[in-house]
Each structure stands twice: as C-alpha cells, then as structure tokens.
PDB file of C-alpha atoms in Angstrom:
ATOM      1  CA  UNK A   1       9.972  -7.980  -7.420  1.00  0.00           C
ATOM      2  CA  UNK A   2       8.083  -9.430  -4.476  1.00  0.00           C
ATOM      3  CA  UNK A   3       4.535  -8.225  -5.138  1.00  0.00           C
ATOM      4  CA  UNK A   4       4.568  -8.489  -8.930  1.00  0.00           C
ATOM      5  CA  UNK A   5       1.204 -10.299  -9.156  1.00  0.00           C
ATOM      6  CA  UNK A   6      -0.564  -7.460  -7.349  1.00  0.00           C
ATOM      7  CA  UNK A   7       1.179  -4.771  -9.389  1.00  0.00           C
ATOM      8  CA  UNK A   8       0.246  -6.537 -12.628  1.00  0.00           C
ATOM      9  CA  UNK A   9      -3.406  -6.733 -11.613  1.00  0.00           C
ATOM     10  CA  UNK A  10      -3.462  -3.045 -10.692  1.00  0.00           C
ATOM     11  CA  UNK A  11      -1.570  -2.184 -13.898  1.00  0.00           C
ATOM     12  CA  UNK A  12       0.628   0.371 -12.172  1.00  0.00           C
ATOM     13  CA  UNK A  13       4.286   1.372 -12.475  1.00  0.00           C
ATOM     14  CA  UNK A  14       6.196   0.658  -9.303  1.00  0.00           C
ATOM     15  CA  UNK A  15       8.775   2.972  -7.800  1.00  0.00           C
ATOM     16  CA  UNK A  16       9.681   4.099  -4.307  1.00  0.00           C
ATOM     17  CA  UNK A  17       7.619   6.890  -2.779  1.00  0.00           C
ATOM     18  CA  UNK A  18      10.202   9.015  -0.877  1.00  0.00           C
ATOM     19  CA  UNK A  19       7.661  10.066   1.759  1.00  0.00           C
ATOM     20  CA  UNK A  20       6.655   6.458   2.357  1.00  0.00           C
ATOM     21  CA  UNK A  21      10.324   5.439   2.461  1.00  0.00           C
ATOM     22  CA  UNK A  22      11.066   8.028   5.154  1.00  0.00           C
ATOM     23  CA  UNK A  23       8.023   7.011   7.196  1.00  0.00           C
ATOM     24  CA  UNK A  24       8.936   3.331   6.940  1.00  0.00           C
ATOM     25  CA  UNK A  25      12.521   4.014   8.030  1.00  0.00           C
ATOM     26  CA  UNK A  26      11.317   6.050  11.013  1.00  0.00           C
ATOM     27  CA  UNK A  27       8.902   3.277  11.969  1.00  0.00           C
ATOM     28  CA  UNK A  28      11.652   0.652  11.790  1.00  0.00           C
ATOM     29  CA  UNK A  29      13.995   2.836  13.842  1.00  0.00           C
ATOM     30  CA  UNK A  30      11.390   3.422  16.525  1.00  0.00           C
ATOM     31  CA  UNK A  31      10.636  -0.269  16.963  1.00  0.00           C
ATOM     32  CA  UNK A  32      14.154  -1.595  16.313  1.00  0.00           C
ATOM     33  CA  UNK A  33      13.580  -3.972  13.414  1.00  0.00           C
ATOM     34  CA  UNK A  34      13.675  -4.178   9.623  1.00  0.00           C
ATOM     35  CA  UNK A  35      10.393  -4.990   7.927  1.00  0.00           C
ATOM     36  CA  UNK A  36      10.308  -8.273   6.005  1.00  0.00           C
ATOM     37  CA  UNK A  37      11.385  -7.500   2.432  1.00  0.00           C
ATOM     38  CA  UNK A  38       8.028  -8.216   0.742  1.00  0.00           C
ATOM     39  CA  UNK A  39       6.180  -6.071   3.286  1.00  0.00           C
ATOM     40  CA  UNK A  40       8.600  -3.170   2.975  1.00  0.00           C
ATOM     41  CA  UNK A  41       8.442  -3.183  -0.830  1.00  0.00           C
ATOM     42  CA  UNK A  42       4.643  -2.893  -0.643  1.00  0.00           C
ATOM     43  CA  UNK A  43       4.698  -0.174   2.012  1.00  0.00           C
ATOM     44  CA  UNK A  44       7.120   2.156   0.223  1.00  0.00           C
ATOM     45  CA  UNK A  45       5.843   1.613  -3.325  1.00  0.00           C
ATOM     46  CA  UNK A  46       4.522   4.634  -5.230  1.00  0.00           C
ATOM     47  CA  UNK A  47       1.743   2.630  -6.903  1.00  0.00           C
ATOM     48  CA  UNK A  48      -1.475   3.814  -5.295  1.00  0.00           C
ATOM     49  CA  UNK A  49      -2.617   6.150  -8.069  1.00  0.00           C
ATOM     50  CA  UNK A  50      -4.360   3.338  -9.918  1.00  0.00           C
ATOM     51  CA  UNK A  51      -5.276   4.024 -13.545  1.00  0.00           C
ATOM     52  CA  UNK A  52      -4.773   7.760 -12.956  1.00  0.00           C
ATOM     53  CA  UNK A  53      -7.750   7.736 -10.632  1.00  0.00           C
ATOM     54  CA  UNK A  54      -8.116   8.273  -6.889  1.00  0.00           C
ATOM     55  CA  UNK A  55      -5.782   6.498  -4.495  1.00  0.00           C
ATOM     56  CA  UNK A  56      -6.415   2.798  -4.115  1.00  0.00           C
ATOM     57  CA  UNK A  57      -7.157   2.030  -0.481  1.00  0.00           C
ATOM     58  CA  UNK A  58      -5.011  -1.061  -0.143  1.00  0.00           C
ATOM     59  CA  UNK A  59      -3.213  -1.488   3.190  1.00  0.00           C
ATOM     60  CA  UNK A  60      -0.771  -1.123   4.718  1.00  0.00           C
ATOM     61  CA  UNK A  61      -0.585   2.587   3.993  1.00  0.00           C
ATOM     62  CA  UNK A  62       2.659   4.139   5.196  1.00  0.00           C
ATOM     63  CA  UNK A  63       0.859   6.706   7.389  1.00  0.00           C
ATOM     64  CA  UNK A  64      -1.066   3.922   9.177  1.00  0.00           C
ATOM     65  CA  UNK A  65       1.869   1.711  10.184  1.00  0.00           C
ATOM     66  CA  UNK A  66       1.437   0.195  13.637  1.00  0.00           C
ATOM     67  CA  UNK A  67       2.498  -2.664  15.833  1.00  0.00           C
ATOM     68  CA  UNK A  68      -0.135  -4.791  17.523  1.00  0.00           C
ATOM     69  CA  UNK A  69       0.767  -3.465  20.973  1.00  0.00           C
ATOM     70  CA  UNK A  70       3.490  -1.614  22.870  1.00  0.00           C
ATOM     71  CA  UNK A  71       4.711  -4.732  24.700  1.00  0.00           C
ATOM     72  CA  UNK A  72       5.881  -8.193  23.634  1.00  0.00           C
ATOM     73  CA  UNK A  73       4.702 -10.413  22.102  1.00  0.00           C
ATOM     74  CA  UNK A  74       2.421  -7.887  20.373  1.00  0.00           C
ATOM     75  CA  UNK A  75       5.343  -5.537  19.784  1.00  0.00           C
ATOM     76  CA  UNK A  76       6.822  -8.114  17.391  1.00  0.00           C
ATOM     77  CA  UNK A  77       3.658  -8.310  15.290  1.00  0.00           C
ATOM     78  CA  UNK A  78       3.174  -5.630  12.640  1.00  0.00           C
ATOM     79  CA  UNK A  79      -0.400  -4.818  11.654  1.00  0.00           C
ATOM     80  CA  UNK A  80      -0.825  -4.910   7.859  1.00  0.00           C
ATOM     81  CA  UNK A  81      -4.605  -4.448   7.787  1.00  0.00           C
ATOM     82  CA  UNK A  82      -7.678  -4.185   9.977  1.00  0.00           C
ATOM     83  CA  UNK A  83     -11.203  -5.192   9.093  1.00  0.00           C
ATOM     84  CA  UNK A  84     -13.223  -2.081   8.260  1.00  0.00           C
ATOM     85  CA  UNK A  85     -15.734  -2.933  11.009  1.00  0.00           C
ATOM     86  CA  UNK A  86     -13.069  -3.761  13.576  1.00  0.00           C
ATOM     87  CA  UNK A  87     -13.847  -7.482  13.611  1.00  0.00           C
ATOM     88  CA  UNK A  88     -10.263  -8.684  13.169  1.00  0.00           C
ATOM     89  CA  UNK A  89      -6.690  -7.634  12.438  1.00  0.00           C
ATOM     90  CA  UNK A  90      -4.090  -8.993  10.015  1.00  0.00           C
ATOM     91  CA  UNK A  91      -0.476  -9.114  11.191  1.00  0.00           C
ATOM     92  CA  UNK A  92       2.959 -10.403  10.229  1.00  0.00           C
ATOM     93  CA  UNK A  93       5.792 -11.336  12.526  1.00  0.00           C
ATOM     94  CA  UNK A  94       8.768  -9.010  12.057  1.00  0.00           C
ATOM     95  CA  UNK A  95      11.006 -11.898  13.125  1.00  0.00           C
ATOM     96  CA  UNK A  96       9.895 -14.131  10.239  1.00  0.00           C
ATOM     97  CA  UNK A  97      11.407 -14.525   6.741  1.00  0.00           C
ATOM     98  CA  UNK A  98      11.252 -12.054   3.845  1.00  0.00           C
ATOM     99  CA  UNK A  99       7.801 -13.207   2.655  1.00  0.00           C
ATOM    100  CA  UNK A 100       6.097 -14.056   5.952  1.00  0.00           C
ATOM    101  CA  UNK A 101       2.675 -15.580   6.563  1.00  0.00           C
ATOM    102  CA  UNK A 102      -0.176 -13.187   7.277  1.00  0.00           C
ATOM    103  CA  UNK A 103      -2.063 -14.069  10.445  1.00  0.00           C
ATOM    104  CA  UNK A 104      -5.626 -13.095  11.305  1.00  0.00           C
ATOM    105  CA  UNK A 105      -6.495 -12.221  14.902  1.00  0.00           C
ATOM    106  CA  UNK A 106      -9.785 -11.890  16.696  1.00  0.00           C
ATOM    107  CA  UNK A 107     -11.092  -8.510  17.805  1.00  0.00           C
ATOM    108  CA  UNK A 108      -9.173  -6.905  20.712  1.00  0.00           C
ATOM    109  CA  UNK A 109      -6.349  -9.482  20.669  1.00  0.00           C
ATOM    110  CA  UNK A 110      -3.159  -7.580  21.568  1.00  0.00           C
ATOM    111  CA  UNK A 111      -0.852 -10.583  22.040  1.00  0.00           C
ATOM    112  CA  UNK A 112      -1.514 -12.762  18.987  1.00  0.00           C
ATOM    113  CA  UNK A 113      -2.999 -15.541  21.110  1.00  0.00           C
ATOM    114  CA  UNK A 114      -5.949 -16.041  18.732  1.00  0.00           C
ATOM    115  CA  UNK A 115      -3.777 -16.157  15.608  1.00  0.00           C
ATOM    116  CA  UNK A 116      -4.571 -18.360  12.656  1.00  0.00           C
ATOM    117  CA  UNK A 117      -3.040 -18.355   9.186  1.00  0.00           C
ATOM    118  CA  UNK A 118      -4.776 -16.143   6.613  1.00  0.00           C
ATOM    119  CA  UNK A 119      -2.203 -16.575   3.850  1.00  0.00           C
ATOM    120  CA  UNK A 120       1.049 -18.525   3.812  1.00  0.00           C
ATOM    121  CA  UNK A 121       2.958 -15.593   2.269  1.00  0.00           C
ATOM    122  CA  UNK A 122       2.543 -11.823   2.366  1.00  0.00           C
ATOM    123  CA  UNK A 123       2.773 -11.772  -1.431  1.00  0.00           C
ATOM    124  CA  UNK A 124      -0.308 -14.027  -1.566  1.00  0.00           C
ATOM    125  CA  UNK A 125      -2.045 -11.496   0.698  1.00  0.00           C
ATOM    126  CA  UNK A 126      -1.377  -8.587  -1.691  1.00  0.00           C
ATOM    127  CA  UNK A 127      -2.201 -10.746  -4.711  1.00  0.00           C
ATOM    128  CA  UNK A 128      -5.561 -11.696  -3.172  1.00  0.00           C
ATOM    129  CA  UNK A 129      -6.331  -8.087  -2.198  1.00  0.00           C
ATOM    130  CA  UNK A 130      -5.690  -6.778  -5.701  1.00  0.00           C
ATOM    131  CA  UNK A 131      -7.592  -9.666  -7.308  1.00  0.00           C
ATOM    132  CA  UNK A 132     -10.569  -9.124  -4.995  1.00  0.00           C
ATOM    133  CA  UNK A 133     -10.581  -5.394  -5.701  1.00  0.00           C
ATOM    134  CA  UNK A 134     -10.939  -5.998  -9.431  1.00  0.00           C
ATOM    135  CA  UNK A 135     -13.560  -8.715  -8.956  1.00  0.00           C
ATOM    136  CA  UNK A 136     -15.777  -6.626  -6.666  1.00  0.00           C
ATOM    137  CA  UNK A 137     -15.644  -3.765  -9.190  1.00  0.00           C
ATOM    138  CA  UNK A 138     -16.659  -6.046 -12.081  1.00  0.00           C
ATOM    139  CA  UNK A 139     -20.141  -6.965 -13.274  1.00  0.00           C
ATOM    140  CA  UNK A 140     -20.421 -10.138 -11.185  1.00  0.00           C
ATOM    141  CA  UNK A 141     -23.181 -12.620 -10.405  1.00  0.00           C
ATOM    142  CA  UNK A 142     -23.482 -13.853  -6.831  1.00  0.00           C
ATOM    143  CA  UNK A 143     -25.199 -16.487  -4.712  1.00  0.00           C
ATOM    144  CA  UNK A 144     -25.171 -16.799  -0.923  1.00  0.00           C
ATOM    145  CA  UNK A 145     -25.733 -19.500   1.707  1.00  0.00           C
ATOM    146  CA  UNK A 146     -26.030 -22.587  -0.473  1.00  0.00           C
ATOM    147  CA  UNK A 147     -24.899 -26.205  -0.117  1.00  0.00           C
ATOM    148  CA  UNK A 148     -21.416 -26.730  -1.593  1.00  0.00           C
ATOM    149  CA  UNK A 149     -21.648 -29.376  -4.352  1.00  0.00           C
ATOM    150  CA  UNK A 150     -19.182 -32.182  -3.698  1.00  0.00           C
ATOM    151  CA  UNK A 151     -17.227 -31.779  -6.946  1.00  0.00           C
ATOM    152  CA  UNK A 152     -17.461 -28.000  -7.382  1.00  0.00           C
ATOM    153  CA  UNK A 153     -14.030 -26.962  -6.092  1.00  0.00           C
ATOM    154  CA  UNK A 154     -12.164 -29.759  -7.845  1.00  0.00           C
ATOM    155  CA  UNK A 155     -13.972 -28.943 -11.110  1.00  0.00           C
ATOM    156  CA  UNK A 156     -13.107 -25.255 -10.818  1.00  0.00           C
ATOM    157  CA  UNK A 157      -9.483 -26.118 -10.059  1.00  0.00           C
ATOM    158  CA  UNK A 158      -9.245 -28.310 -13.168  1.00  0.00           C
ATOM    159  CA  UNK A 159     -11.196 -26.009 -15.499  1.00  0.00           C
ATOM    160  CA  UNK A 160      -9.820 -22.616 -14.385  1.00  0.00           C
ATOM    161  CA  UNK A 161      -6.540 -21.291 -12.948  1.00  0.00           C
ATOM    162  CA  UNK A 162      -6.122 -21.308  -9.159  1.00  0.00           C
ATOM    163  CA  UNK A 163      -5.487 -17.965  -7.481  1.00  0.00           C
ATOM    164  CA  UNK A 164      -4.471 -17.452  -3.822  1.00  0.00           C
ATOM    165  CA  UNK A 165      -6.649 -19.172  -1.243  1.00  0.00           C
ATOM    166  CA  UNK A 166      -7.139 -17.331   2.036  1.00  0.00           C
ATOM    167  CA  UNK A 167      -8.266 -18.859   5.311  1.00  0.00           C
ATOM    168  CA  UNK A 168     -10.515 -18.145   8.288  1.00  0.00           C
ATOM    169  CA  UNK A 169     -11.889 -14.737   7.247  1.00  0.00           C
ATOM    170  CA  UNK A 170     -14.302 -14.015   4.386  1.00  0.00           C
ATOM    171  CA  UNK A 171     -14.481 -10.228   4.462  1.00  0.00           C
ATOM    172  CA  UNK A 172     -17.426  -9.978   6.846  1.00  0.00           C
ATOM    173  CA  UNK A 173     -17.541 -13.338   8.628  1.00  0.00           C
ATOM    174  CA  UNK A 174     -15.372 -16.230   9.774  1.00  0.00           C
ATOM    175  CA  UNK A 175     -14.998 -19.149   7.371  1.00  0.00           C
ATOM    176  CA  UNK A 176     -12.850 -22.145   6.520  1.00  0.00           C
ATOM    177  CA  UNK A 177     -11.438 -20.710   3.291  1.00  0.00           C
ATOM    178  CA  UNK A 178     -12.008 -18.358   0.370  1.00  0.00           C
ATOM    179  CA  UNK A 179     -11.109 -20.059  -2.908  1.00  0.00           C
ATOM    180  CA  UNK A 180     -10.258 -17.989  -5.989  1.00  0.00           C
ATOM    181  CA  UNK A 181      -9.995 -19.048  -9.617  1.00  0.00           C
ATOM    182  CA  UNK A 182      -9.013 -17.019 -12.678  1.00  0.00           C
ATOM    183  CA  UNK A 183      -8.217 -17.468 -16.359  1.00  0.00           C
ATOM    184  CA  UNK A 184     -11.191 -17.532 -18.733  1.00  0.00           C
ATOM    185  CA  UNK A 185     -13.499 -16.670 -15.814  1.00  0.00           C
ATOM    186  CA  UNK A 186     -13.128 -15.215 -12.321  1.00  0.00           C
ATOM    187  CA  UNK A 187     -14.756 -17.155  -9.500  1.00  0.00           C
ATOM    188  CA  UNK A 188     -14.625 -16.629  -5.736  1.00  0.00           C
ATOM    189  CA  UNK A 189     -16.149 -19.130  -3.300  1.00  0.00           C
ATOM    190  CA  UNK A 190     -16.159 -18.610   0.482  1.00  0.00           C
ATOM    191  CA  UNK A 191     -16.893 -21.874   2.268  1.00  0.00           C
ATOM    192  CA  UNK A 192     -17.606 -23.117   5.768  1.00  0.00           C
ATOM    193  CA  UNK A 193     -17.672 -26.912   6.052  1.00  0.00           C
ATOM    194  CA  UNK A 194     -20.038 -28.086   3.276  1.00  0.00           C
ATOM    195  CA  UNK A 195     -21.736 -24.718   2.785  1.00  0.00           C
ATOM    196  CA  UNK A 196     -21.099 -21.805   0.430  1.00  0.00           C
ATOM    197  CA  UNK A 197     -21.198 -18.586   2.435  1.00  0.00           C
ATOM    198  CA  UNK A 198     -20.998 -16.502  -0.705  1.00  0.00           C
ATOM    199  CA  UNK A 199     -19.823 -16.973  -4.283  1.00  0.00           C
ATOM    200  CA  UNK A 200     -19.126 -14.597  -7.163  1.00  0.00           C
ATOM    201  CA  UNK A 201     -18.750 -15.332 -10.862  1.00  0.00           C
ATOM    202  CA  UNK A 202     -17.526 -13.092 -13.696  1.00  0.00           C
ATOM    203  CA  UNK A 203     -17.501 -14.706 -17.139  1.00  0.00           C
ATOM    204  CA  UNK A 204     -18.131 -13.288 -20.616  1.00  0.00           C
ATOM    205  CA  UNK A 205     -18.192 -16.700 -22.304  1.00  0.00           C
ATOM    206  CA  UNK A 206     -21.847 -17.782 -22.182  1.00  0.00           C
ATOM    207  CA  UNK A 207     -21.113 -21.487 -22.573  1.00  0.00           C
ATOM    208  CA  UNK A 208     -18.466 -21.503 -19.849  1.00  0.00           C
ATOM    209  CA  UNK A 209     -20.682 -19.400 -17.583  1.00  0.00           C
ATOM    210  CA  UNK A 210     -23.478 -21.925 -17.955  1.00  0.00           C
ATOM    211  CA  UNK A 211     -21.043 -24.741 -17.085  1.00  0.00           C
ATOM    212  CA  UNK A 212     -19.934 -22.888 -13.956  1.00  0.00           C
ATOM    213  CA  UNK A 213     -23.547 -22.296 -12.949  1.00  0.00           C
ATOM    214  CA  UNK A 214     -24.402 -25.965 -13.382  1.00  0.00           C
ATOM    215  CA  UNK A 215     -21.468 -27.097 -11.227  1.00  0.00           C
ATOM    216  CA  UNK A 216     -21.452 -24.405  -8.542  1.00  0.00           C
ATOM    217  CA  UNK A 217     -25.151 -23.499  -8.383  1.00  0.00           C
ATOM    218  CA  UNK A 218     -27.029 -26.615  -9.595  1.00  0.00           C
TER     219      UNK A 218
END
C-alpha cells in the first residue's frame, strides 16, 4: 500500500470509494494519462471519514482534480493541493514514476517555471500532511522567530525519530525546510538559514520536554 504511513496516522480503513474511482477515471480519460500509482491510490481511497467524525480535508479530493493549465507544459502537471490563501500550488508530473516528487510553485505560475521540490515522493507528502494534521490538533507548545541553535537539528535527529522533511514552503511563508521528528515526542521546526520561523513541541514526558526546550529554545 503506497500511503500506509498516512493511513496509519489517521487510523482509518482503506478501500476504494466508487464515486471517487469514477471521477478519477473520467479525469484520466479527459486528459489522456494514468495518474501515478501512489497519487491514484490516495485520490480514490474511501478514508476521509476520520474517527467517525466529519470529513478530513486532505487534498487532493476527487471532486477538485485539476491540471495546472489547459496547455503544455502545465497540462502535464497535476495539482494535488493549493495553499488556502492562494500563495502557491503543489503539483506532480503525470509523466513521472509511480511515487513522484511533489513540486511547489509560486502564485499564478501556469507552466511550472518556478518549480522547486517540496517532497521527494508523493507518499512523503501524504505522510507529512497527516502527521501535521495530528500535531496541529494536539496540545502543543510553540515558539516563533528565534535563532536556530547550531546543534538543535542534529540532537533532535539522534534523540527522536525523523519524519518527512518538506522544503521551500512552511504553511504560510517560504522557507528552507520544515523538519519533523516523532517517537517519544513530536517536534516540528521550520527554518530559514540560521533562523527558526516557527517550532512546535508535543511531549508528555516532563524530563524529555525539558531537554528539548534546552536544546531548541535555550
């Protein structure tokens, strides 16, 4: 299963939604391509009723499928998400492999000229989305716009478990990278050069939480 990490985080059964399957097939027929396998599995999955609650708004939703533009090269780039404020778009090439990179584009780019890599695989994109969703809904601590201590990221990597790193977009601003760490704590750090743009920490272990504070927010 391609997107198993995301499904595990959402704790949902995965099966094909027949309506989504029909919409995906119609979309592929219209544009004359087959979606990369990891993307298609995500699009047609009947997993959005998370924990028997309201639908989880995780893109791409089958009724929002679109190509970047009507003409090449944009017609070979499938939009898998758009920033909620219209600041950027996330696309995959339909001519790439089964688990393609996700690219982030600047506002109003219809050709892909401004592309930069957001994740190296689509499955890392869905994993990061699901992980972020759970983190933002948790009881987190946060700090913004601080110097990045020289050893903080290497310490977190050694002490915790690395999760997908994303690049160039930090949810509401451009960045170098967003680093994620899991295991006994959940930590997210968005960085630009030697600065923390924002950082979040969730940890129930008081001793470990104090260690993280001392390293990340000295």
